[in-house]
Amino acid sequence: DVQLVESGGGVVRPGGSLRLSCAASGFTFDDYGMSWVRQVPGKGLEWVSGINWNGDSTFYADSVKGRFTISRDNAKNSLYLQMNSPRVEDTAMYYCAREPTSGWYHFHYSTDWGQGTQVTVSS
Amino acid sequence: QSVLTQPPSVSGAPGQRVTISCTGSRSNIGAGFDVHWYQQLPGTAPKLLIHGDSIRPSGVPDRFSGSKSGTSASLAITGLQAEDEAEYYCQSYDSSLSGSRVFGGGTRLTVL
Protein backbone atom coordinates (compact mmCIF):
# COMPACT_ATOMS: atom_id res chain seq x y z
CA ASP A 1 0.00 0.00 0.00
CA VAL A 2 1.10 3.54 -0.76
CA GLN A 3 2.18 5.40 2.36
CA LEU A 4 3.10 9.05 2.61
CA VAL A 5 4.09 10.35 6.03
CA GLU A 6 4.74 14.06 6.50
CA SER A 7 6.81 15.54 9.31
CA GLY A 8 8.58 18.75 10.26
CA GLY A 9 5.59 20.95 10.94
CA GLY A 10 5.35 23.17 13.97
CA VAL A 11 5.29 26.80 15.03
CA VAL A 12 7.62 29.18 13.21
CA ARG A 13 7.98 32.93 13.43
CA PRO A 14 7.28 35.13 10.40
CA GLY A 15 10.52 35.49 8.46
CA GLY A 16 11.98 32.31 9.92
CA SER A 17 12.40 28.99 8.14
CA LEU A 18 11.03 25.47 8.33
CA ARG A 19 11.66 22.27 6.37
CA LEU A 20 8.87 19.80 5.80
CA SER A 21 9.60 16.18 4.91
CA CYS A 22 7.52 13.41 3.39
CA ALA A 23 8.63 9.78 3.69
CA ALA A 24 7.24 7.58 0.93
CA SER A 25 6.83 3.81 0.92
CA GLY A 26 4.83 1.10 -0.80
CA PHE A 27 5.74 2.19 -4.32
CA THR A 28 8.79 2.97 -6.46
CA PHE A 29 9.32 6.58 -5.43
CA ASP A 30 11.38 7.71 -8.42
CA ASP A 31 8.66 6.55 -10.83
CA TYR A 32 6.39 9.38 -9.77
CA GLY A 33 6.13 13.13 -9.62
CA MET A 34 5.08 14.61 -6.28
CA SER A 35 3.20 17.64 -4.95
CA TRP A 36 2.58 19.68 -1.83
CA VAL A 37 -0.97 20.91 -1.21
CA ARG A 38 -2.08 22.94 1.81
CA GLN A 39 -5.33 23.54 3.62
CA VAL A 40 -6.15 26.26 6.10
CA PRO A 41 -8.18 24.67 8.94
CA GLY A 42 -11.85 24.76 8.00
CA LYS A 43 -11.06 26.08 4.51
CA GLY A 44 -10.37 24.72 1.05
CA LEU A 45 -7.37 23.17 -0.66
CA GLU A 46 -4.54 25.14 -2.30
CA TRP A 47 -1.87 23.64 -4.51
CA VAL A 48 1.59 24.80 -3.37
CA SER A 49 4.31 23.11 -5.40
CA GLY A 50 5.13 20.19 -7.69
CA ILE A 51 8.22 18.28 -8.82
CA ASN A 52 8.92 15.67 -11.47
CA TRP A 53 10.53 12.28 -10.85
CA ASN A 54 14.17 13.39 -10.81
CA GLY A 55 13.77 16.94 -9.51
CA ASP A 56 14.74 18.58 -12.80
CA SER A 57 11.39 20.33 -13.11
CA THR A 58 9.78 22.22 -10.25
CA PHE A 59 6.62 24.31 -10.12
CA TYR A 60 5.23 26.78 -7.60
CA ALA A 61 2.04 28.67 -6.86
CA ASP A 62 2.52 32.43 -7.17
CA SER A 63 1.77 32.78 -3.44
CA VAL A 64 4.97 30.91 -2.47
CA LYS A 65 7.27 31.49 -5.46
CA GLY A 66 10.67 32.76 -4.37
CA ARG A 67 10.11 31.75 -0.72
CA PHE A 68 9.49 27.98 -0.81
CA THR A 69 11.67 25.32 -2.46
CA ILE A 70 10.56 21.80 -3.29
CA SER A 71 13.14 19.02 -3.61
CA ARG A 72 13.44 15.26 -3.40
CA ASP A 73 16.01 12.61 -2.50
CA ASN A 74 15.16 9.45 -4.41
CA ALA A 75 17.81 7.46 -2.56
CA LYS A 76 15.93 8.22 0.67
CA ASN A 77 12.42 7.99 -0.82
CA SER A 78 11.76 11.46 0.52
CA LEU A 79 10.15 14.70 -0.58
CA TYR A 80 10.91 18.06 1.01
CA LEU A 81 9.51 21.57 1.19
CA GLN A 82 11.88 24.27 2.43
CA MET A 83 9.82 27.18 3.71
CA ASN A 84 11.81 30.43 3.94
CA SER A 85 10.38 33.74 5.09
CA PRO A 86 7.01 32.22 5.96
CA ARG A 87 4.06 34.54 6.48
CA VAL A 88 1.07 34.32 8.77
CA GLU A 89 -1.04 33.41 5.74
CA ASP A 90 1.10 30.29 5.18
CA THR A 91 -0.45 28.77 8.31
CA ALA A 92 -2.09 25.54 7.16
CA MET A 93 -2.02 21.77 7.12
CA TYR A 94 0.51 20.71 4.47
CA TYR A 95 -0.14 17.50 2.54
CA CYS A 96 2.33 15.52 0.47
CA ALA A 97 0.71 13.87 -2.55
CA ARG A 98 1.71 11.50 -5.35
CA GLU A 99 1.16 12.23 -9.04
CA PRO A 100 -0.16 9.65 -11.54
CA THR A 101 3.01 9.75 -13.70
CA SER A 102 6.73 10.41 -13.50
CA GLY A 103 6.23 13.94 -14.80
CA TRP A 104 4.46 16.82 -13.20
CA TYR A 105 1.74 18.49 -15.24
CA HIS A 106 -0.58 21.27 -14.20
CA PHE A 107 -3.59 19.49 -15.67
CA HIS A 108 -2.96 16.31 -13.70
CA TYR A 109 -4.19 15.32 -10.25
CA SER A 110 -2.94 13.69 -7.06
CA THR A 111 -3.64 9.99 -6.64
CA ASP A 112 -2.54 9.46 -3.03
CA TRP A 113 -2.21 11.80 -0.07
CA GLY A 114 -0.45 11.72 3.29
CA GLN A 115 -2.16 12.70 6.53
CA GLY A 116 -0.53 16.11 6.64
CA THR A 117 1.67 18.14 8.96
CA GLN A 118 0.45 21.36 10.59
CA VAL A 119 2.43 24.55 10.12
CA THR A 120 1.63 27.61 12.22
CA VAL A 121 3.32 30.91 11.45
CA SER A 122 3.01 33.21 14.42
CA SER A 123 5.06 35.71 16.35
CA GLN B 1 -12.74 33.61 -3.77
CA SER B 2 -12.01 30.32 -5.58
CA VAL B 3 -11.50 30.18 -9.34
CA LEU B 4 -13.86 27.19 -9.45
CA THR B 5 -17.23 27.77 -7.78
CA GLN B 6 -18.98 25.06 -5.80
CA PRO B 7 -22.13 25.30 -3.67
CA PRO B 8 -21.14 25.48 0.02
CA SER B 9 -23.48 22.66 0.96
CA VAL B 10 -25.86 20.04 -0.39
CA SER B 11 -27.92 17.44 1.41
CA GLY B 12 -29.95 14.35 0.70
CA ALA B 13 -31.64 11.44 2.39
CA PRO B 14 -30.18 7.93 2.33
CA GLY B 15 -30.80 6.27 -1.01
CA GLN B 16 -31.33 9.54 -2.85
CA ARG B 17 -29.27 11.08 -5.64
CA VAL B 18 -27.39 14.33 -5.20
CA THR B 19 -25.25 16.38 -7.55
CA ILE B 20 -22.46 18.83 -6.80
CA SER B 21 -21.65 21.46 -9.40
CA CYS B 22 -18.27 23.00 -10.18
CA THR B 23 -18.48 26.14 -12.29
CA GLY B 24 -15.44 27.59 -14.01
CA SER B 25 -14.69 29.74 -17.02
CA ARG B 26 -13.14 29.73 -20.48
CA SER B 27 -9.63 29.66 -19.02
CA ASN B 28 -10.12 26.40 -17.13
CA ILE B 29 -13.06 23.96 -17.51
CA GLY B 30 -14.35 25.78 -20.60
CA ALA B 31 -10.95 25.40 -22.27
CA GLY B 32 -11.34 21.65 -22.06
CA PHE B 33 -8.98 20.98 -19.16
CA ASP B 34 -9.78 17.88 -17.15
CA VAL B 35 -11.78 18.11 -13.93
CA HIS B 36 -10.92 15.93 -10.96
CA TRP B 37 -12.87 15.33 -7.75
CA TYR B 38 -11.72 14.56 -4.21
CA GLN B 39 -13.61 13.40 -1.13
CA GLN B 40 -12.43 14.53 2.30
CA LEU B 41 -14.00 12.74 5.25
CA PRO B 42 -13.96 14.68 8.54
CA GLY B 43 -10.47 14.82 10.03
CA THR B 44 -8.81 12.94 7.19
CA ALA B 45 -6.77 13.68 4.07
CA PRO B 46 -8.43 14.14 0.68
CA LYS B 47 -9.01 11.02 -1.42
CA LEU B 48 -9.15 10.94 -5.22
CA LEU B 49 -12.70 10.15 -6.30
CA ILE B 50 -12.84 10.97 -10.03
CA HIS B 51 -10.14 11.97 -12.50
CA GLY B 52 -10.21 12.99 -16.15
CA ASP B 53 -13.79 14.30 -15.79
CA SER B 54 -15.41 10.90 -15.33
CA ILE B 55 -12.88 8.15 -14.57
CA ARG B 56 -13.22 6.31 -11.28
CA PRO B 57 -10.00 4.99 -9.72
CA SER B 58 -10.02 1.37 -8.68
CA GLY B 59 -12.00 0.89 -5.46
CA VAL B 60 -14.33 3.87 -5.88
CA PRO B 61 -17.95 2.68 -5.97
CA ASP B 62 -19.87 3.22 -9.21
CA ARG B 63 -22.38 5.25 -7.18
CA PHE B 64 -19.99 8.13 -7.86
CA SER B 65 -19.88 9.59 -11.37
CA GLY B 66 -18.50 12.72 -13.00
CA SER B 67 -19.46 14.71 -16.05
CA LYS B 68 -18.52 17.95 -17.77
CA SER B 69 -20.25 20.35 -20.14
CA GLY B 70 -19.16 23.79 -21.26
CA THR B 71 -17.65 25.70 -18.35
CA SER B 72 -19.08 23.41 -15.65
CA ALA B 73 -18.59 19.96 -14.23
CA SER B 74 -20.70 17.85 -11.92
CA LEU B 75 -20.25 15.06 -9.42
CA ALA B 76 -23.27 12.79 -8.96
CA ILE B 77 -23.74 10.43 -6.05
CA THR B 78 -26.56 7.90 -6.27
CA GLY B 79 -27.86 5.61 -3.54
CA LEU B 80 -26.65 8.05 -0.89
CA GLN B 81 -25.15 6.42 2.21
CA ALA B 82 -24.30 7.81 5.63
CA GLU B 83 -20.58 7.30 4.98
CA ASP B 84 -20.76 9.67 2.01
CA GLU B 85 -21.07 12.60 4.41
CA ALA B 86 -17.90 14.56 3.65
CA GLU B 87 -16.43 17.61 1.93
CA TYR B 88 -16.06 17.34 -1.86
CA TYR B 89 -13.60 19.38 -3.95
CA CYS B 90 -13.24 19.81 -7.69
CA GLN B 91 -9.85 20.59 -9.26
CA SER B 92 -8.70 21.68 -12.71
CA TYR B 93 -6.03 23.77 -14.41
CA ASP B 94 -6.36 27.47 -15.13
CA SER B 95 -4.31 28.84 -18.03
CA SER B 96 -4.69 32.45 -16.91
CA LEU B 97 -2.98 32.11 -13.53
CA SER B 98 0.69 31.63 -14.41
CA GLY B 99 -0.28 28.04 -15.11
CA SER B 100 -1.72 26.75 -11.91
CA ARG B 101 -3.77 23.94 -10.49
CA VAL B 102 -6.95 25.34 -9.00
CA PHE B 103 -9.48 23.91 -6.57
CA GLY B 104 -13.10 24.69 -5.93
CA GLY B 105 -14.02 26.02 -2.51
CA GLY B 106 -15.51 22.69 -1.45
CA THR B 107 -19.04 21.40 -0.88
CA ARG B 108 -20.20 19.92 2.39
CA LEU B 109 -22.51 16.95 1.79
CA THR B 110 -24.90 16.17 4.63
CA VAL B 111 -26.79 12.89 4.66
CA LEU B 112 -30.08 13.58 6.41
mmCIF file of C-alpha atoms in Angstrom:
data_model
loop_
_atom_site.group_PDB
_atom_site.id
_atom_site.type_symbol
_atom_site.label_atom_id
_atom_site.label_comp_id
_atom_site.label_asym_id
_atom_site.label_seq_id
_atom_site.Cartn_x
_atom_site.Cartn_y
_atom_site.Cartn_z
ATOM 1 C CA ASP A 1 0.000 0.000 0.000
ATOM 2 C CA VAL A 2 1.104 3.535 -0.763
ATOM 3 C CA GLN A 3 2.178 5.396 2.364
ATOM 4 C CA LEU A 4 3.104 9.049 2.605
ATOM 5 C CA VAL A 5 4.095 10.352 6.028
ATOM 6 C CA GLU A 6 4.738 14.056 6.503
ATOM 7 C CA SER A 7 6.812 15.541 9.307
ATOM 8 C CA GLY A 8 8.579 18.753 10.263
ATOM 9 C CA GLY A 9 5.589 20.949 10.937
ATOM 10 C CA GLY A 10 5.347 23.170 13.968
ATOM 11 C CA VAL A 11 5.294 26.799 15.033
ATOM 12 C CA VAL A 12 7.616 29.178 13.210
ATOM 13 C CA ARG A 13 7.984 32.929 13.427
ATOM 14 C CA PRO A 14 7.283 35.128 10.404
ATOM 15 C CA GLY A 15 10.521 35.495 8.462
ATOM 16 C CA GLY A 16 11.982 32.310 9.922
ATOM 17 C CA SER A 17 12.401 28.987 8.140
ATOM 18 C CA LEU A 18 11.028 25.467 8.327
ATOM 19 C CA ARG A 19 11.662 22.274 6.373
ATOM 20 C CA LEU A 20 8.868 19.795 5.797
ATOM 21 C CA SER A 21 9.605 16.184 4.910
ATOM 22 C CA CYS A 22 7.521 13.409 3.391
ATOM 23 C CA ALA A 23 8.629 9.785 3.690
ATOM 24 C CA ALA A 24 7.241 7.576 0.928
ATOM 25 C CA SER A 25 6.831 3.809 0.921
ATOM 26 C CA GLY A 26 4.830 1.097 -0.797
ATOM 27 C CA PHE A 27 5.742 2.189 -4.325
ATOM 28 C CA THR A 28 8.788 2.969 -6.463
ATOM 29 C CA PHE A 29 9.322 6.583 -5.432
ATOM 30 C CA ASP A 30 11.383 7.708 -8.424
ATOM 31 C CA ASP A 31 8.663 6.547 -10.834
ATOM 32 C CA TYR A 32 6.386 9.385 -9.766
ATOM 33 C CA GLY A 33 6.130 13.131 -9.618
ATOM 34 C CA MET A 34 5.082 14.612 -6.281
ATOM 35 C CA SER A 35 3.198 17.639 -4.953
ATOM 36 C CA TRP A 36 2.578 19.677 -1.828
ATOM 37 C CA VAL A 37 -0.968 20.907 -1.211
ATOM 38 C CA ARG A 38 -2.079 22.937 1.812
ATOM 39 C CA GLN A 39 -5.329 23.540 3.625
ATOM 40 C CA VAL A 40 -6.148 26.263 6.105
ATOM 41 C CA PRO A 41 -8.177 24.674 8.941
ATOM 42 C CA GLY A 42 -11.848 24.758 8.004
ATOM 43 C CA LYS A 43 -11.064 26.077 4.513
ATOM 44 C CA GLY A 44 -10.367 24.723 1.047
ATOM 45 C CA LEU A 45 -7.369 23.172 -0.663
ATOM 46 C CA GLU A 46 -4.545 25.144 -2.296
ATOM 47 C CA TRP A 47 -1.869 23.638 -4.509
ATOM 48 C CA VAL A 48 1.588 24.804 -3.368
ATOM 49 C CA SER A 49 4.308 23.112 -5.400
ATOM 50 C CA GLY A 50 5.129 20.187 -7.692
ATOM 51 C CA ILE A 51 8.222 18.281 -8.824
ATOM 52 C CA ASN A 52 8.925 15.672 -11.466
ATOM 53 C CA TRP A 53 10.530 12.281 -10.852
ATOM 54 C CA ASN A 54 14.166 13.392 -10.807
ATOM 55 C CA GLY A 55 13.774 16.941 -9.514
ATOM 56 C CA ASP A 56 14.742 18.584 -12.804
ATOM 57 C CA SER A 57 11.395 20.326 -13.114
ATOM 58 C CA THR A 58 9.775 22.222 -10.252
ATOM 59 C CA PHE A 59 6.619 24.315 -10.124
ATOM 60 C CA TYR A 60 5.227 26.779 -7.598
ATOM 61 C CA ALA A 61 2.042 28.671 -6.861
ATOM 62 C CA ASP A 62 2.516 32.426 -7.173
ATOM 63 C CA SER A 63 1.770 32.780 -3.444
ATOM 64 C CA VAL A 64 4.967 30.908 -2.471
ATOM 65 C CA LYS A 65 7.268 31.486 -5.463
ATOM 66 C CA GLY A 66 10.668 32.759 -4.375
ATOM 67 C CA ARG A 67 10.110 31.748 -0.721
ATOM 68 C CA PHE A 68 9.492 27.980 -0.806
ATOM 69 C CA THR A 69 11.669 25.319 -2.460
ATOM 70 C CA ILE A 70 10.555 21.799 -3.294
ATOM 71 C CA SER A 71 13.139 19.016 -3.610
ATOM 72 C CA ARG A 72 13.435 15.256 -3.396
ATOM 73 C CA ASP A 73 16.010 12.607 -2.500
ATOM 74 C CA ASN A 74 15.157 9.448 -4.408
ATOM 75 C CA ALA A 75 17.806 7.458 -2.557
ATOM 76 C CA LYS A 76 15.934 8.215 0.669
ATOM 77 C CA ASN A 77 12.416 7.991 -0.821
ATOM 78 C CA SER A 78 11.761 11.461 0.524
ATOM 79 C CA LEU A 79 10.152 14.703 -0.583
ATOM 80 C CA TYR A 80 10.907 18.058 1.015
ATOM 81 C CA LEU A 81 9.512 21.574 1.193
ATOM 82 C CA GLN A 82 11.878 24.274 2.426
ATOM 83 C CA MET A 83 9.816 27.185 3.706
ATOM 84 C CA ASN A 84 11.808 30.426 3.936
ATOM 85 C CA SER A 85 10.384 33.743 5.092
ATOM 86 C CA PRO A 86 7.008 32.223 5.965
ATOM 87 C CA ARG A 87 4.063 34.539 6.475
ATOM 88 C CA VAL A 88 1.066 34.319 8.773
ATOM 89 C CA GLU A 89 -1.038 33.408 5.739
ATOM 90 C CA ASP A 90 1.103 30.294 5.176
ATOM 91 C CA THR A 91 -0.446 28.770 8.312
ATOM 92 C CA ALA A 92 -2.093 25.539 7.164
ATOM 93 C CA MET A 93 -2.020 21.767 7.124
ATOM 94 C CA TYR A 94 0.513 20.709 4.474
ATOM 95 C CA TYR A 95 -0.142 17.501 2.544
ATOM 96 C CA CYS A 96 2.330 15.516 0.474
ATOM 97 C CA ALA A 97 0.708 13.875 -2.553
ATOM 98 C CA ARG A 98 1.709 11.502 -5.351
ATOM 99 C CA GLU A 99 1.160 12.231 -9.044
ATOM 100 C CA PRO A 100 -0.161 9.649 -11.543
ATOM 101 C CA THR A 101 3.006 9.752 -13.703
ATOM 102 C CA SER A 102 6.734 10.413 -13.498
ATOM 103 C CA GLY A 103 6.231 13.936 -14.804
ATOM 104 C CA TRP A 104 4.458 16.824 -13.199
ATOM 105 C CA TYR A 105 1.740 18.492 -15.244
ATOM 106 C CA HIS A 106 -0.576 21.274 -14.205
ATOM 107 C CA PHE A 107 -3.594 19.492 -15.674
ATOM 108 C CA HIS A 108 -2.962 16.305 -13.701
ATOM 109 C CA TYR A 109 -4.185 15.324 -10.254
ATOM 110 C CA SER A 110 -2.942 13.689 -7.058
ATOM 111 C CA THR A 111 -3.639 9.990 -6.639
ATOM 112 C CA ASP A 112 -2.538 9.458 -3.027
ATOM 113 C CA TRP A 113 -2.205 11.805 -0.068
ATOM 114 C CA GLY A 114 -0.449 11.724 3.286
ATOM 115 C CA GLN A 115 -2.163 12.699 6.529
ATOM 116 C CA GLY A 116 -0.533 16.109 6.640
ATOM 117 C CA THR A 117 1.667 18.140 8.958
ATOM 118 C CA GLN A 118 0.453 21.359 10.585
ATOM 119 C CA VAL A 119 2.429 24.554 10.117
ATOM 120 C CA THR A 120 1.625 27.605 12.221
ATOM 121 C CA VAL A 121 3.315 30.912 11.454
ATOM 122 C CA SER A 122 3.008 33.210 14.420
ATOM 123 C CA SER A 123 5.059 35.706 16.353
ATOM 124 C CA GLN B 1 -12.741 33.607 -3.772
ATOM 125 C CA SER B 2 -12.012 30.321 -5.582
ATOM 126 C CA VAL B 3 -11.499 30.180 -9.345
ATOM 127 C CA LEU B 4 -13.858 27.195 -9.451
ATOM 128 C CA THR B 5 -17.226 27.773 -7.780
ATOM 129 C CA GLN B 6 -18.984 25.057 -5.802
ATOM 130 C CA PRO B 7 -22.126 25.299 -3.674
ATOM 131 C CA PRO B 8 -21.135 25.482 0.017
ATOM 132 C CA SER B 9 -23.478 22.661 0.957
ATOM 133 C CA VAL B 10 -25.859 20.040 -0.385
ATOM 134 C CA SER B 11 -27.922 17.444 1.408
ATOM 135 C CA GLY B 12 -29.954 14.347 0.698
ATOM 136 C CA ALA B 13 -31.642 11.439 2.387
ATOM 137 C CA PRO B 14 -30.184 7.934 2.334
ATOM 138 C CA GLY B 15 -30.802 6.270 -1.014
ATOM 139 C CA GLN B 16 -31.333 9.545 -2.848
ATOM 140 C CA ARG B 17 -29.269 11.076 -5.640
ATOM 141 C CA VAL B 18 -27.394 14.331 -5.203
ATOM 142 C CA THR B 19 -25.251 16.381 -7.550
ATOM 143 C CA ILE B 20 -22.462 18.829 -6.798
ATOM 144 C CA SER B 21 -21.647 21.456 -9.398
ATOM 145 C CA CYS B 22 -18.273 23.005 -10.180
ATOM 146 C CA THR B 23 -18.479 26.142 -12.292
ATOM 147 C CA GLY B 24 -15.438 27.585 -14.007
ATOM 148 C CA SER B 25 -14.685 29.743 -17.015
ATOM 149 C CA ARG B 26 -13.140 29.726 -20.483
ATOM 150 C CA SER B 27 -9.634 29.656 -19.021
ATOM 151 C CA ASN B 28 -10.122 26.399 -17.126
ATOM 152 C CA ILE B 29 -13.059 23.962 -17.514
ATOM 153 C CA GLY B 30 -14.352 25.778 -20.598
ATOM 154 C CA ALA B 31 -10.953 25.403 -22.268
ATOM 155 C CA GLY B 32 -11.338 21.646 -22.058
ATOM 156 C CA PHE B 33 -8.983 20.980 -19.162
ATOM 157 C CA ASP B 34 -9.783 17.884 -17.147
ATOM 158 C CA VAL B 35 -11.775 18.114 -13.931
ATOM 159 C CA HIS B 36 -10.916 15.929 -10.962
ATOM 160 C CA TRP B 37 -12.867 15.325 -7.754
ATOM 161 C CA TYR B 38 -11.721 14.556 -4.214
ATOM 162 C CA GLN B 39 -13.606 13.401 -1.134
ATOM 163 C CA GLN B 40 -12.430 14.527 2.297
ATOM 164 C CA LEU B 41 -13.999 12.744 5.248
ATOM 165 C CA PRO B 42 -13.957 14.682 8.539
ATOM 166 C CA GLY B 43 -10.475 14.816 10.031
ATOM 167 C CA THR B 44 -8.808 12.937 7.188
ATOM 168 C CA ALA B 45 -6.768 13.676 4.068
ATOM 169 C CA PRO B 46 -8.430 14.138 0.676
ATOM 170 C CA LYS B 47 -9.009 11.019 -1.421
ATOM 171 C CA LEU B 48 -9.150 10.937 -5.223
ATOM 172 C CA LEU B 49 -12.696 10.145 -6.301
ATOM 173 C CA ILE B 50 -12.840 10.973 -10.029
ATOM 174 C CA HIS B 51 -10.140 11.973 -12.502
ATOM 175 C CA GLY B 52 -10.214 12.986 -16.154
ATOM 176 C CA ASP B 53 -13.786 14.297 -15.794
ATOM 177 C CA SER B 54 -15.414 10.899 -15.332
ATOM 178 C CA ILE B 55 -12.884 8.149 -14.571
ATOM 179 C CA ARG B 56 -13.222 6.311 -11.276
ATOM 180 C CA PRO B 57 -10.000 4.986 -9.720
ATOM 181 C CA SER B 58 -10.020 1.365 -8.678
ATOM 182 C CA GLY B 59 -11.995 0.893 -5.462
ATOM 183 C CA VAL B 60 -14.327 3.865 -5.880
ATOM 184 C CA PRO B 61 -17.954 2.678 -5.974
ATOM 185 C CA ASP B 62 -19.870 3.217 -9.208
ATOM 186 C CA ARG B 63 -22.378 5.248 -7.180
ATOM 187 C CA PHE B 64 -19.986 8.128 -7.862
ATOM 188 C CA SER B 65 -19.877 9.586 -11.371
ATOM 189 C CA GLY B 66 -18.501 12.716 -12.998
ATOM 190 C CA SER B 67 -19.464 14.713 -16.050
ATOM 191 C CA LYS B 68 -18.516 17.953 -17.771
ATOM 192 C CA SER B 69 -20.247 20.355 -20.138
ATOM 193 C CA GLY B 70 -19.159 23.793 -21.261
ATOM 194 C CA THR B 71 -17.650 25.703 -18.352
ATOM 195 C CA SER B 72 -19.082 23.414 -15.653
ATOM 196 C CA ALA B 73 -18.590 19.956 -14.233
ATOM 197 C CA SER B 74 -20.703 17.847 -11.919
ATOM 198 C CA LEU B 75 -20.252 15.055 -9.422
ATOM 199 C CA ALA B 76 -23.275 12.792 -8.961
ATOM 200 C CA ILE B 77 -23.744 10.429 -6.054
ATOM 201 C CA THR B 78 -26.555 7.898 -6.269
ATOM 202 C CA GLY B 79 -27.865 5.612 -3.535
ATOM 203 C CA LEU B 80 -26.652 8.054 -0.887
ATOM 204 C CA GLN B 81 -25.145 6.423 2.209
ATOM 205 C CA ALA B 82 -24.300 7.810 5.633
ATOM 206 C CA GLU B 83 -20.583 7.298 4.982
ATOM 207 C CA ASP B 84 -20.757 9.666 2.010
ATOM 208 C CA GLU B 85 -21.070 12.600 4.415
ATOM 209 C CA ALA B 86 -17.896 14.555 3.654
ATOM 210 C CA GLU B 87 -16.429 17.610 1.928
ATOM 211 C CA TYR B 88 -16.056 17.340 -1.859
ATOM 212 C CA TYR B 89 -13.602 19.379 -3.950
ATOM 213 C CA CYS B 90 -13.238 19.807 -7.695
ATOM 214 C CA GLN B 91 -9.851 20.593 -9.259
ATOM 215 C CA SER B 92 -8.702 21.680 -12.709
ATOM 216 C CA TYR B 93 -6.034 23.769 -14.415
ATOM 217 C CA ASP B 94 -6.358 27.468 -15.134
ATOM 218 C CA SER B 95 -4.306 28.842 -18.026
ATOM 219 C CA SER B 96 -4.688 32.450 -16.909
ATOM 220 C CA LEU B 97 -2.984 32.105 -13.525
ATOM 221 C CA SER B 98 0.687 31.631 -14.407
ATOM 222 C CA GLY B 99 -0.275 28.041 -15.109
ATOM 223 C CA SER B 100 -1.716 26.748 -11.907
ATOM 224 C CA ARG B 101 -3.769 23.942 -10.488
ATOM 225 C CA VAL B 102 -6.948 25.344 -8.999
ATOM 226 C CA PHE B 103 -9.476 23.906 -6.575
ATOM 227 C CA GLY B 104 -13.096 24.690 -5.927
ATOM 228 C CA GLY B 105 -14.018 26.017 -2.505
ATOM 229 C CA GLY B 106 -15.508 22.691 -1.454
ATOM 230 C CA THR B 107 -19.040 21.403 -0.883
ATOM 231 C CA ARG B 108 -20.200 19.919 2.385
ATOM 232 C CA LEU B 109 -22.510 16.945 1.794
ATOM 233 C CA THR B 110 -24.902 16.171 4.630
ATOM 234 C CA VAL B 111 -26.786 12.887 4.665
ATOM 235 C CA LEU B 112 -30.085 13.582 6.414
#
